[in-house]
Short mmCIF file of C-alpha atoms in Angstrom, two decimals:
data_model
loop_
_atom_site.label_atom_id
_atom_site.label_comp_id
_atom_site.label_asym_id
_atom_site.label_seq_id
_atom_site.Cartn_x
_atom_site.Cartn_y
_atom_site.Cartn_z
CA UNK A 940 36.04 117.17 73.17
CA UNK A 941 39.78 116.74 73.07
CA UNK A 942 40.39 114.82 75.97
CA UNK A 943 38.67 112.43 74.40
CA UNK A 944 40.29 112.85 70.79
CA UNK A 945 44.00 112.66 73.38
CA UNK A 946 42.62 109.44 74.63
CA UNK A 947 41.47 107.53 71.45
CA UNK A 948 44.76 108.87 69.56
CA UNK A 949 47.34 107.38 72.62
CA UNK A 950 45.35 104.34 72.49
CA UNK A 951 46.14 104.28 68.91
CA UNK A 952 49.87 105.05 69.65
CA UNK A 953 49.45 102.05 72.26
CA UNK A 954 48.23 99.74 70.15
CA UNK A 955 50.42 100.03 67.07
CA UNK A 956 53.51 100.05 69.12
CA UNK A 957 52.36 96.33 70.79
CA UNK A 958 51.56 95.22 66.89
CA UNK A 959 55.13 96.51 65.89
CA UNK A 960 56.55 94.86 69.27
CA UNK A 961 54.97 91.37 68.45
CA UNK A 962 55.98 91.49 65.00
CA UNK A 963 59.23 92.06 66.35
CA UNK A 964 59.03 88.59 68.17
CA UNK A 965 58.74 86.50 65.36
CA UNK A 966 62.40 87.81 64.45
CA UNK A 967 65.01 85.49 66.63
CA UNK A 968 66.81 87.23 69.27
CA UNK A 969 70.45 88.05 68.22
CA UNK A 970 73.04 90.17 66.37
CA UNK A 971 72.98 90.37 62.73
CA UNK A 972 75.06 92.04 60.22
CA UNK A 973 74.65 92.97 56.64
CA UNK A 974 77.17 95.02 53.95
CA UNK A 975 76.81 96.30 51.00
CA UNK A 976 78.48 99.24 48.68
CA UNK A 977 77.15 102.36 46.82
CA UNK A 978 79.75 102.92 43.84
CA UNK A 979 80.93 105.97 42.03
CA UNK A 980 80.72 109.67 44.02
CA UNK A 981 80.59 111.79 41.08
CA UNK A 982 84.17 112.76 41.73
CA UNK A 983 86.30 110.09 42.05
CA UNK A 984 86.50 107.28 39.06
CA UNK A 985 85.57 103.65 40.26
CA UNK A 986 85.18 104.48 43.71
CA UNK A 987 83.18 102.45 46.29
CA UNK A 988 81.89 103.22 49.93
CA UNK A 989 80.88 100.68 52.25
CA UNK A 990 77.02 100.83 53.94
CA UNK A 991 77.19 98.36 57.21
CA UNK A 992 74.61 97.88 59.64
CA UNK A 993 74.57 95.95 63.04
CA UNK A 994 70.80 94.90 63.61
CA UNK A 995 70.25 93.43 67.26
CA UNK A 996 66.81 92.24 68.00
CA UNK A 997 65.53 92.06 71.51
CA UNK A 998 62.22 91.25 72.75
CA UNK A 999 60.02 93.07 70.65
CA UNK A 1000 62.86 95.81 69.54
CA UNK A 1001 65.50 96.21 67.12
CA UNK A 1002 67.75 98.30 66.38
CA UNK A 1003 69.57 99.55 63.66
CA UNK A 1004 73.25 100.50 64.39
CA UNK A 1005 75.53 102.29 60.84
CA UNK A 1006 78.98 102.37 63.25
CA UNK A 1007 81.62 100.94 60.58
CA UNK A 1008 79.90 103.05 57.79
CA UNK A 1009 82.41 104.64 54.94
CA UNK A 1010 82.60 108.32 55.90
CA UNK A 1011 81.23 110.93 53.63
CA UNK A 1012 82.35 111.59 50.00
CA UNK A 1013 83.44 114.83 48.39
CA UNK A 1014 81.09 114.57 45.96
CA UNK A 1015 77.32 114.71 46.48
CA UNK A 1016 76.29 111.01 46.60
CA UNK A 1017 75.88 111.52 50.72
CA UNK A 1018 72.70 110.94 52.75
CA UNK A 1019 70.88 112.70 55.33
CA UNK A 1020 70.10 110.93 58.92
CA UNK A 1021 65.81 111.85 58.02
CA UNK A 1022 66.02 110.19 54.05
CA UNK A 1023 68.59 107.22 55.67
CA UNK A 1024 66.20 106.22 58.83
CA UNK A 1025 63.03 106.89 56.50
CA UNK A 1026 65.05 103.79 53.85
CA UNK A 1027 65.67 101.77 57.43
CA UNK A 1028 62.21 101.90 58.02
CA UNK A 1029 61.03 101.00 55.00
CA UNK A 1030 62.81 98.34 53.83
CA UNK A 1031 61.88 96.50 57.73
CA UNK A 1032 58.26 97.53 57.27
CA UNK A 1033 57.90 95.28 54.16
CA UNK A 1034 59.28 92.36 56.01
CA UNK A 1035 56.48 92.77 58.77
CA UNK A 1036 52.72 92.66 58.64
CA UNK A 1037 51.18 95.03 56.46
CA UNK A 1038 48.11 96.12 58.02
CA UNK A 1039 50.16 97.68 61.45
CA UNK A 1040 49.22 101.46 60.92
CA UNK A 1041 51.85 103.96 60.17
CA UNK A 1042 51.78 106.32 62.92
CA UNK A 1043 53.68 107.12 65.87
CA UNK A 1044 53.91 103.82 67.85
CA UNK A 1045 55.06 102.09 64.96
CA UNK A 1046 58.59 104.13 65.64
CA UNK A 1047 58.71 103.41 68.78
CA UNK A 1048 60.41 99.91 69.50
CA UNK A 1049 63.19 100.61 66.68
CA UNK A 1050 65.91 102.55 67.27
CA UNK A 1051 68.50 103.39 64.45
CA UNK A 1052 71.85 105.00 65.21
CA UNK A 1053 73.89 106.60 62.05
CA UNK A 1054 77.03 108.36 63.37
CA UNK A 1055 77.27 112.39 62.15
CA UNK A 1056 80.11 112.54 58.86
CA UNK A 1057 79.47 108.67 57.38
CA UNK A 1058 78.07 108.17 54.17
CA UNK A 1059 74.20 108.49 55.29
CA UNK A 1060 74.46 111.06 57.71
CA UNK A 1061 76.61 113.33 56.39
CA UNK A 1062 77.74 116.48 57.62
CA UNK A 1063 77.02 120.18 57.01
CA UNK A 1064 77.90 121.72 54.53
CA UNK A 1065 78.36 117.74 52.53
CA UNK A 1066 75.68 117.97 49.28
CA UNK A 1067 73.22 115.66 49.55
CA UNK A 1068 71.15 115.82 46.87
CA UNK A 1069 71.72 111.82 46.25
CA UNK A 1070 70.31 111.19 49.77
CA UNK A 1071 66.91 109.37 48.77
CA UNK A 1072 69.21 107.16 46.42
CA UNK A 1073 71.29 105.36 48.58
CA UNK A 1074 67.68 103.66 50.39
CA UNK A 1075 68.47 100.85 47.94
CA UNK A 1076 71.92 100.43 48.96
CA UNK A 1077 70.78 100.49 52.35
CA UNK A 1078 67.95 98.19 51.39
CA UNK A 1079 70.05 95.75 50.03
CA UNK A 1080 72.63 95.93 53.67
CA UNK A 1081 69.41 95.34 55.47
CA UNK A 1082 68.05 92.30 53.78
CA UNK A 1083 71.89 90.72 53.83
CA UNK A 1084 71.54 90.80 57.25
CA UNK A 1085 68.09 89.92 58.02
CA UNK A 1086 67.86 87.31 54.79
CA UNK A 1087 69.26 84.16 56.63
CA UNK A 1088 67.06 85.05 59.81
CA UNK A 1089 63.68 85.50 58.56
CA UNK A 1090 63.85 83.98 54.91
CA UNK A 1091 60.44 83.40 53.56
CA UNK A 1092 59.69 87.03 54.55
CA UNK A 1093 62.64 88.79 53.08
CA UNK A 1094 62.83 89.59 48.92
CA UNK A 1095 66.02 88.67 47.07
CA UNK A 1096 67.20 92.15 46.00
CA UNK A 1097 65.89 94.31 43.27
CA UNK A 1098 67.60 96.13 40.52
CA UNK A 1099 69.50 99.37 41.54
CA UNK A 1100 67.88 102.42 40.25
CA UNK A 1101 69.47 104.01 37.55
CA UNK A 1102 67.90 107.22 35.95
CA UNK A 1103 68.25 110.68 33.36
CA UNK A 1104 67.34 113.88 33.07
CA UNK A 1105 67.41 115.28 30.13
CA UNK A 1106 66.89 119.31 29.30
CA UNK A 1107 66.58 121.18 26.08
CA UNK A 1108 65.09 123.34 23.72
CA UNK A 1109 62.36 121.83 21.50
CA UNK A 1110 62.29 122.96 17.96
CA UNK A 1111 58.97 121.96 16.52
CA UNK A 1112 56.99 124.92 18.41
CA UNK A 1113 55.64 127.92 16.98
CA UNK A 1114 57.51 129.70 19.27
CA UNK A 1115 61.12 128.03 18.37
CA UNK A 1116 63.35 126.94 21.65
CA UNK A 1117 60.42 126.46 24.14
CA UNK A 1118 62.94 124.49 26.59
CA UNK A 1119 61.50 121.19 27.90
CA UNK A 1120 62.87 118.61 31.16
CA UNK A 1121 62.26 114.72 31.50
CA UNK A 1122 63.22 112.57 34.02
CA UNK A 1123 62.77 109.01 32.18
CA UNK A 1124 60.59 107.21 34.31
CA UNK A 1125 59.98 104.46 31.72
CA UNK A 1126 63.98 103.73 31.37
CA UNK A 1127 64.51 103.41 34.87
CA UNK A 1128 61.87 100.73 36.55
CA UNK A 1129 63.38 97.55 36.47
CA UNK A 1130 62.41 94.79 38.72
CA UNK A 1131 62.01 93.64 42.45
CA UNK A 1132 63.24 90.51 43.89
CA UNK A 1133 61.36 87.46 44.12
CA UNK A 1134 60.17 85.95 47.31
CA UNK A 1135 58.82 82.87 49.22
CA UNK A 1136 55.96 82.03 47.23
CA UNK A 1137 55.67 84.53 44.71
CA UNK A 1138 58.07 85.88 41.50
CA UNK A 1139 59.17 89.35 41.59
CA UNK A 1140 57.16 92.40 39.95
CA UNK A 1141 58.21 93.31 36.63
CA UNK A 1142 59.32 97.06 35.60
CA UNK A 1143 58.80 98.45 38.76
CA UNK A 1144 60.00 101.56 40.68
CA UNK A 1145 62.81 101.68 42.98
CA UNK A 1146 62.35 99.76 46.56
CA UNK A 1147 62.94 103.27 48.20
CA UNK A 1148 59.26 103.86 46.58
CA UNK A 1149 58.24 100.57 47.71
CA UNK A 1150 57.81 100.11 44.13
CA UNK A 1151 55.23 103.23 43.49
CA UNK A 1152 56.39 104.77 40.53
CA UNK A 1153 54.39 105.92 37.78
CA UNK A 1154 55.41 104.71 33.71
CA UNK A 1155 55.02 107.25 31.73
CA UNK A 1156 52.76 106.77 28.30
CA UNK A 1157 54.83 107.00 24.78
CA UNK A 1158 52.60 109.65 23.42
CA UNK A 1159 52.44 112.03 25.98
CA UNK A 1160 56.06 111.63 25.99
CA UNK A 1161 56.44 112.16 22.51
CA UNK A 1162 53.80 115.40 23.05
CA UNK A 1163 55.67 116.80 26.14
CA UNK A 1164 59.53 116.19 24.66
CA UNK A 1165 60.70 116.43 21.11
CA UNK A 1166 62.07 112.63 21.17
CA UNK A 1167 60.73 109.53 19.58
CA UNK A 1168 60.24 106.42 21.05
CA UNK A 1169 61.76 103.28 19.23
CA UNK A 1170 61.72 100.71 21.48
CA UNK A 1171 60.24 99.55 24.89
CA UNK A 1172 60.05 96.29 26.26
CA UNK A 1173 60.71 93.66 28.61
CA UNK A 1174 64.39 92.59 29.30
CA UNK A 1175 65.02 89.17 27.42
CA UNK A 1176 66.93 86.75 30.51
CA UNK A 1177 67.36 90.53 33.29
CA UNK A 1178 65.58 88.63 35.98
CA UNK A 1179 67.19 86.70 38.41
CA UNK A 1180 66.56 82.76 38.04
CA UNK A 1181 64.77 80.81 41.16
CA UNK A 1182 62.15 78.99 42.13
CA UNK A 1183 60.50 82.13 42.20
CA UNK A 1184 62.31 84.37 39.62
CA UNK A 1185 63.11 87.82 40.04
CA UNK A 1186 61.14 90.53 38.10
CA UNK A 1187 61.60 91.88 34.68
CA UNK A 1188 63.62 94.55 33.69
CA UNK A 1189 63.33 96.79 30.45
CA UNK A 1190 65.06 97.81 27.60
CA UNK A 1191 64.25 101.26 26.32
CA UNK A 1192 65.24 103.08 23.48
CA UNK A 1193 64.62 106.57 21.82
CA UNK A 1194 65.74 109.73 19.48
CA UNK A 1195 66.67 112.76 20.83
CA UNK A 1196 65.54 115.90 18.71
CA UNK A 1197 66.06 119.56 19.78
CA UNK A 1198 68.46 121.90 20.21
CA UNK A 1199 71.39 122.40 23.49
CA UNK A 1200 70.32 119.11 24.89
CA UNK A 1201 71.60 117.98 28.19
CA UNK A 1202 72.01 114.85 29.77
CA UNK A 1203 72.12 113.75 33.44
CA UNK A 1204 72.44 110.60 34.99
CA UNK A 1205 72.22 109.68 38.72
CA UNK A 1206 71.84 106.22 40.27
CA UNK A 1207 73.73 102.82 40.60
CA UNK A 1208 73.79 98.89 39.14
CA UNK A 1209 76.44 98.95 36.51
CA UNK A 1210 79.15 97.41 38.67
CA UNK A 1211 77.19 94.67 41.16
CA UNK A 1212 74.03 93.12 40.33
CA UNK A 1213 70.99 92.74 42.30
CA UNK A 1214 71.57 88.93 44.24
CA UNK A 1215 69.48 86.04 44.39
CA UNK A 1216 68.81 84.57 48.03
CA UNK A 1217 68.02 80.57 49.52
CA UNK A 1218 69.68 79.37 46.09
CA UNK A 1219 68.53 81.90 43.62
CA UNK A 1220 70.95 83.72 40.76
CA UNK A 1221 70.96 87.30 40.34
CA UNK A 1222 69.60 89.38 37.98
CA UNK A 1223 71.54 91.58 35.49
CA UNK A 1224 73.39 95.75 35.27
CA UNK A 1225 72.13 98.29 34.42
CA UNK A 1226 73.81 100.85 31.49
CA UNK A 1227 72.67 104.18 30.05
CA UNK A 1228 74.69 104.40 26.35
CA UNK A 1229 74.33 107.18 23.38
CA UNK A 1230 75.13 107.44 20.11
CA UNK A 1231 75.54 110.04 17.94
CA UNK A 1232 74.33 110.56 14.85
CA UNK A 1233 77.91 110.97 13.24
CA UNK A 1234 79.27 107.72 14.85
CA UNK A 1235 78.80 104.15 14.99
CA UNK A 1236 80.04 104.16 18.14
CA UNK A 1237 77.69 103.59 21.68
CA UNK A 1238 78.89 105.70 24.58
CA UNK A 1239 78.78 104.48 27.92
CA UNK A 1240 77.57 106.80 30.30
CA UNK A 1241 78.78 106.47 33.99
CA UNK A 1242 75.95 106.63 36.62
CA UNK A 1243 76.61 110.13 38.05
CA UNK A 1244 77.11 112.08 34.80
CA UNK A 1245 76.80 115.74 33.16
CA UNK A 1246 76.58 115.45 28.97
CA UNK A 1247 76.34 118.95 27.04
CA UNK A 1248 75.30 119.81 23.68
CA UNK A 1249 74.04 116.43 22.86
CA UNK A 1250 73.20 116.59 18.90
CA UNK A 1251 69.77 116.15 17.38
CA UNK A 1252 69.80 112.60 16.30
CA UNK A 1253 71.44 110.94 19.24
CA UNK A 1254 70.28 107.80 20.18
CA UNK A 1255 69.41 106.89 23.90
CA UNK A 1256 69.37 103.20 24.52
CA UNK A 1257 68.88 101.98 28.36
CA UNK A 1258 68.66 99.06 29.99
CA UNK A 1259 67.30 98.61 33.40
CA UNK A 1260 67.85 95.48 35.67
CA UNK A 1261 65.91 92.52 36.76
CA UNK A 1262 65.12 91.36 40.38
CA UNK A 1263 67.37 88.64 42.16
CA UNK A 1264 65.59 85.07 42.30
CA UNK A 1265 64.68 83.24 44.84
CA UNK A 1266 65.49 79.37 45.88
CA UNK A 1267 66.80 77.07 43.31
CA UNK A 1268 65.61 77.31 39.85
CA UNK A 1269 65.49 74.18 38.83
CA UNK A 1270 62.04 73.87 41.41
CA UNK A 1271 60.79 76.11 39.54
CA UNK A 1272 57.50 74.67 37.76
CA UNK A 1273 58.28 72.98 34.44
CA UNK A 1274 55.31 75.31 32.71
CA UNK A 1275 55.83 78.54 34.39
CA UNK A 1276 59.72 78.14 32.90
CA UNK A 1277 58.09 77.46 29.28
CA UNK A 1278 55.45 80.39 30.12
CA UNK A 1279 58.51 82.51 30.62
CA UNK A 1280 59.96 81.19 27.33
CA UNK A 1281 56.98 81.99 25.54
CA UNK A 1282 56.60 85.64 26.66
CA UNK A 1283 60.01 86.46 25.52
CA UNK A 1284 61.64 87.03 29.26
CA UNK A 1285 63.49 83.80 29.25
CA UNK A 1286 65.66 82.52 26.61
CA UNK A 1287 65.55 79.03 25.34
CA UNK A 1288 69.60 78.71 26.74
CA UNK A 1289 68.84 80.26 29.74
CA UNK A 1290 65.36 78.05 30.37
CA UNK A 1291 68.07 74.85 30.00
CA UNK A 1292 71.19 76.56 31.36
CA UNK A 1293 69.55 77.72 34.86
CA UNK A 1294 66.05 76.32 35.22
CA UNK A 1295 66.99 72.80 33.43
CA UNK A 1296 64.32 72.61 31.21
CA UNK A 1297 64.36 71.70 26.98
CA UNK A 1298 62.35 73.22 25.30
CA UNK A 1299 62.10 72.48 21.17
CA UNK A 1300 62.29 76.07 19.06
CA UNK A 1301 60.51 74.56 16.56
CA UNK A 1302 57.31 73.16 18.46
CA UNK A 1303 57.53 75.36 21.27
CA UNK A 1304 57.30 71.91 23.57
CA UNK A 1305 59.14 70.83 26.70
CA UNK A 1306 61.81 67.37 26.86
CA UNK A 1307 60.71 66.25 29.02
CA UNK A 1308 63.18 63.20 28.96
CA UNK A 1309 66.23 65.96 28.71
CA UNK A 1310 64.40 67.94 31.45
CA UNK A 1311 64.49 65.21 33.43
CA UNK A 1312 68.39 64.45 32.91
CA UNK A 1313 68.86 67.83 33.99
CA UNK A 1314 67.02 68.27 36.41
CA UNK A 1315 68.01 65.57 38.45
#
């Protein structure tokens, strides 16, 4: 009856929260602090607001402290305490074993303080719809601070997220100006950072997803919207060099068609790229550009951005980032830098510039005499 269901669920509780205690353990006791900045509000041009947290560790707790956090912005890049500690979570979760259950006692060593009016716990009446989208930015604080501790269990960065929406009428129905929406899932996964032991997943969704976004296929696309897909493909030289090299970004590119087309963007990554960690280089920016069909000019779009009446014709060309890398690149295998090579996601200069390995264009081989040189 449900006694018993009360006693087997607290024993669940009980359990968990010693797994999530002695997981805690294997982080050193101390103090650590990480920084990092969200950029642009919406409001005010090239603006930046700080994200710090003071992580102590204690015998089998932590805690999460956002004291010395930029206050909240004008605009409606703010956060929420719920989406904020939900990104705090997360991003320590993947740095601890994955088979604790998520359930109540997995909350209950961790305690995370974010003061009422700062950037991710802002207060009423502050907009918030960008709340979910500063979990990288927190992300990325987190692992600053935890990176030198617990190395071989933290990622180098990943790309920041940045995405569209785009709105209009499509013409080519029976019923002229049936108005469509897309949110352009296949322009925004870029890639995660590479760890200990393994290189970081290409095209991926945004760390505040733990990566679990869905691509979206070009011909539904083409069926649901009135645009035309020209180009999608891995990022030549996005991801971050290392040892273990950070994951591939994408390039996308497409036609708008239709009529009073609008287009938003929302996100981050065209001012500081994702870094590398223990050695490794970071990956590249993001940029969302169009171009009319009446000019040879590409228009740079700023990551929080409105664009009306958007002419049938336009081009939209994106690219999303690559993961940071991890350790030095140049111990990076000698065949998995010519693999790379061969696949198109690393350049010939960039396989000899960062990993220090020749390779001949015309054979497709490895110097392994020049290698050597450089490499040494």
């Amino acid at each position: 009856g449900r006694p018993v269901f009360e006693a087997h669920k607290e024993f669940l509780f009980d359990s968990t929260e010693q797994m999530m205690r002695n997981e805690l353990r294997s982080i050193p006791d101390g103090t650590y602090v990480g920084e990092s900045y969200a950029y642009y509000d919406g409001k005010i041009p090239n603006s930046k607001y700080k994200i710090k947290v003071t992580i102590d560790v204690k015998d089998g707790t932590a805690k999460f402290d956002y004291t010395g956090t930029d206050p909240q912005t004008g605009g409606f890049m703010n956060g929420t305490y719920t989406s904020s500690a939900s990104g705090t979570l997360l991003t320590l979760l993947q740095m601890l074993n994955p088979d604790i259950p998520h359930n109540a006692g997995l909350v209950r060593p961790v305690d995370i303080i974010i003061p009422e009016g700062t950037l991710l716990n802002a207060a009423y009446p502050a907009a918030t719809t960008y709340g979910n989208h500063l979990c990288p930015n927190n992300a990325d604080a987190i692992m600053r601070a935890l990176g030198p501790v617990i190395p071989e269990r933290v990622t180098a960065e990943w790309g920041e997220l940045l995405c569209s929406l785009t709105t209009g009428n499509d013409t080519r129905t029976e019923k002229e100006g049936d108005a469509f929406v897309d949110i352009c899932f296949m322009g925004l996964k870029g890639g995660s950072g590479g760890i200990y032991g393994t290189d970081g997943y290409d095209h991926i969704g945004m760390i505040d997803a733990s990566g679990g976004v869905l691509d979206q296929d070009y011909e539904i696309f083409e069926q649901a919207t009135p645009h035309l897909v020209l180009k999608h493909e891995y990022l030549l030289d996005s991801a971050g060099p290392g040892r273990w090299r950070g994951g591939v970004g994408v390039e996308t590119m497409f036609e708008f068609h239709g009529k009073g087309i609008k287009v938003v963007t929302f996100g981050d990554g065209d001012v500081e790229p994702s870094r590398g960690s223990q050695g490794g280089m970071e990956g590249g920016l993001n940029f969302i550009k169009l171009k009319y069909p009446d000019g040879p000019e590409w228009r740079t779009l700023t990551t929080k951005d409105l664009v009306h009446n958007v002419p049938d014709g336009t081009i939209y060309w994106q690219h999303a980032s690559g993961g940071g890398g991890w350790g030095d690149p140049k111990q990076r295998p000698v065949e998995k830098v010519l693999r790379d090579v061969r696949n198109e996601v690393v350049s010939i200069e960039a396989a000899r510039r960062d990993y220090g390995v020749v390779i001949d264009p015309a054979t497709w081989t490895v110097d392994e005499a020049e290698t050597a040189k450089l490499r040494e």
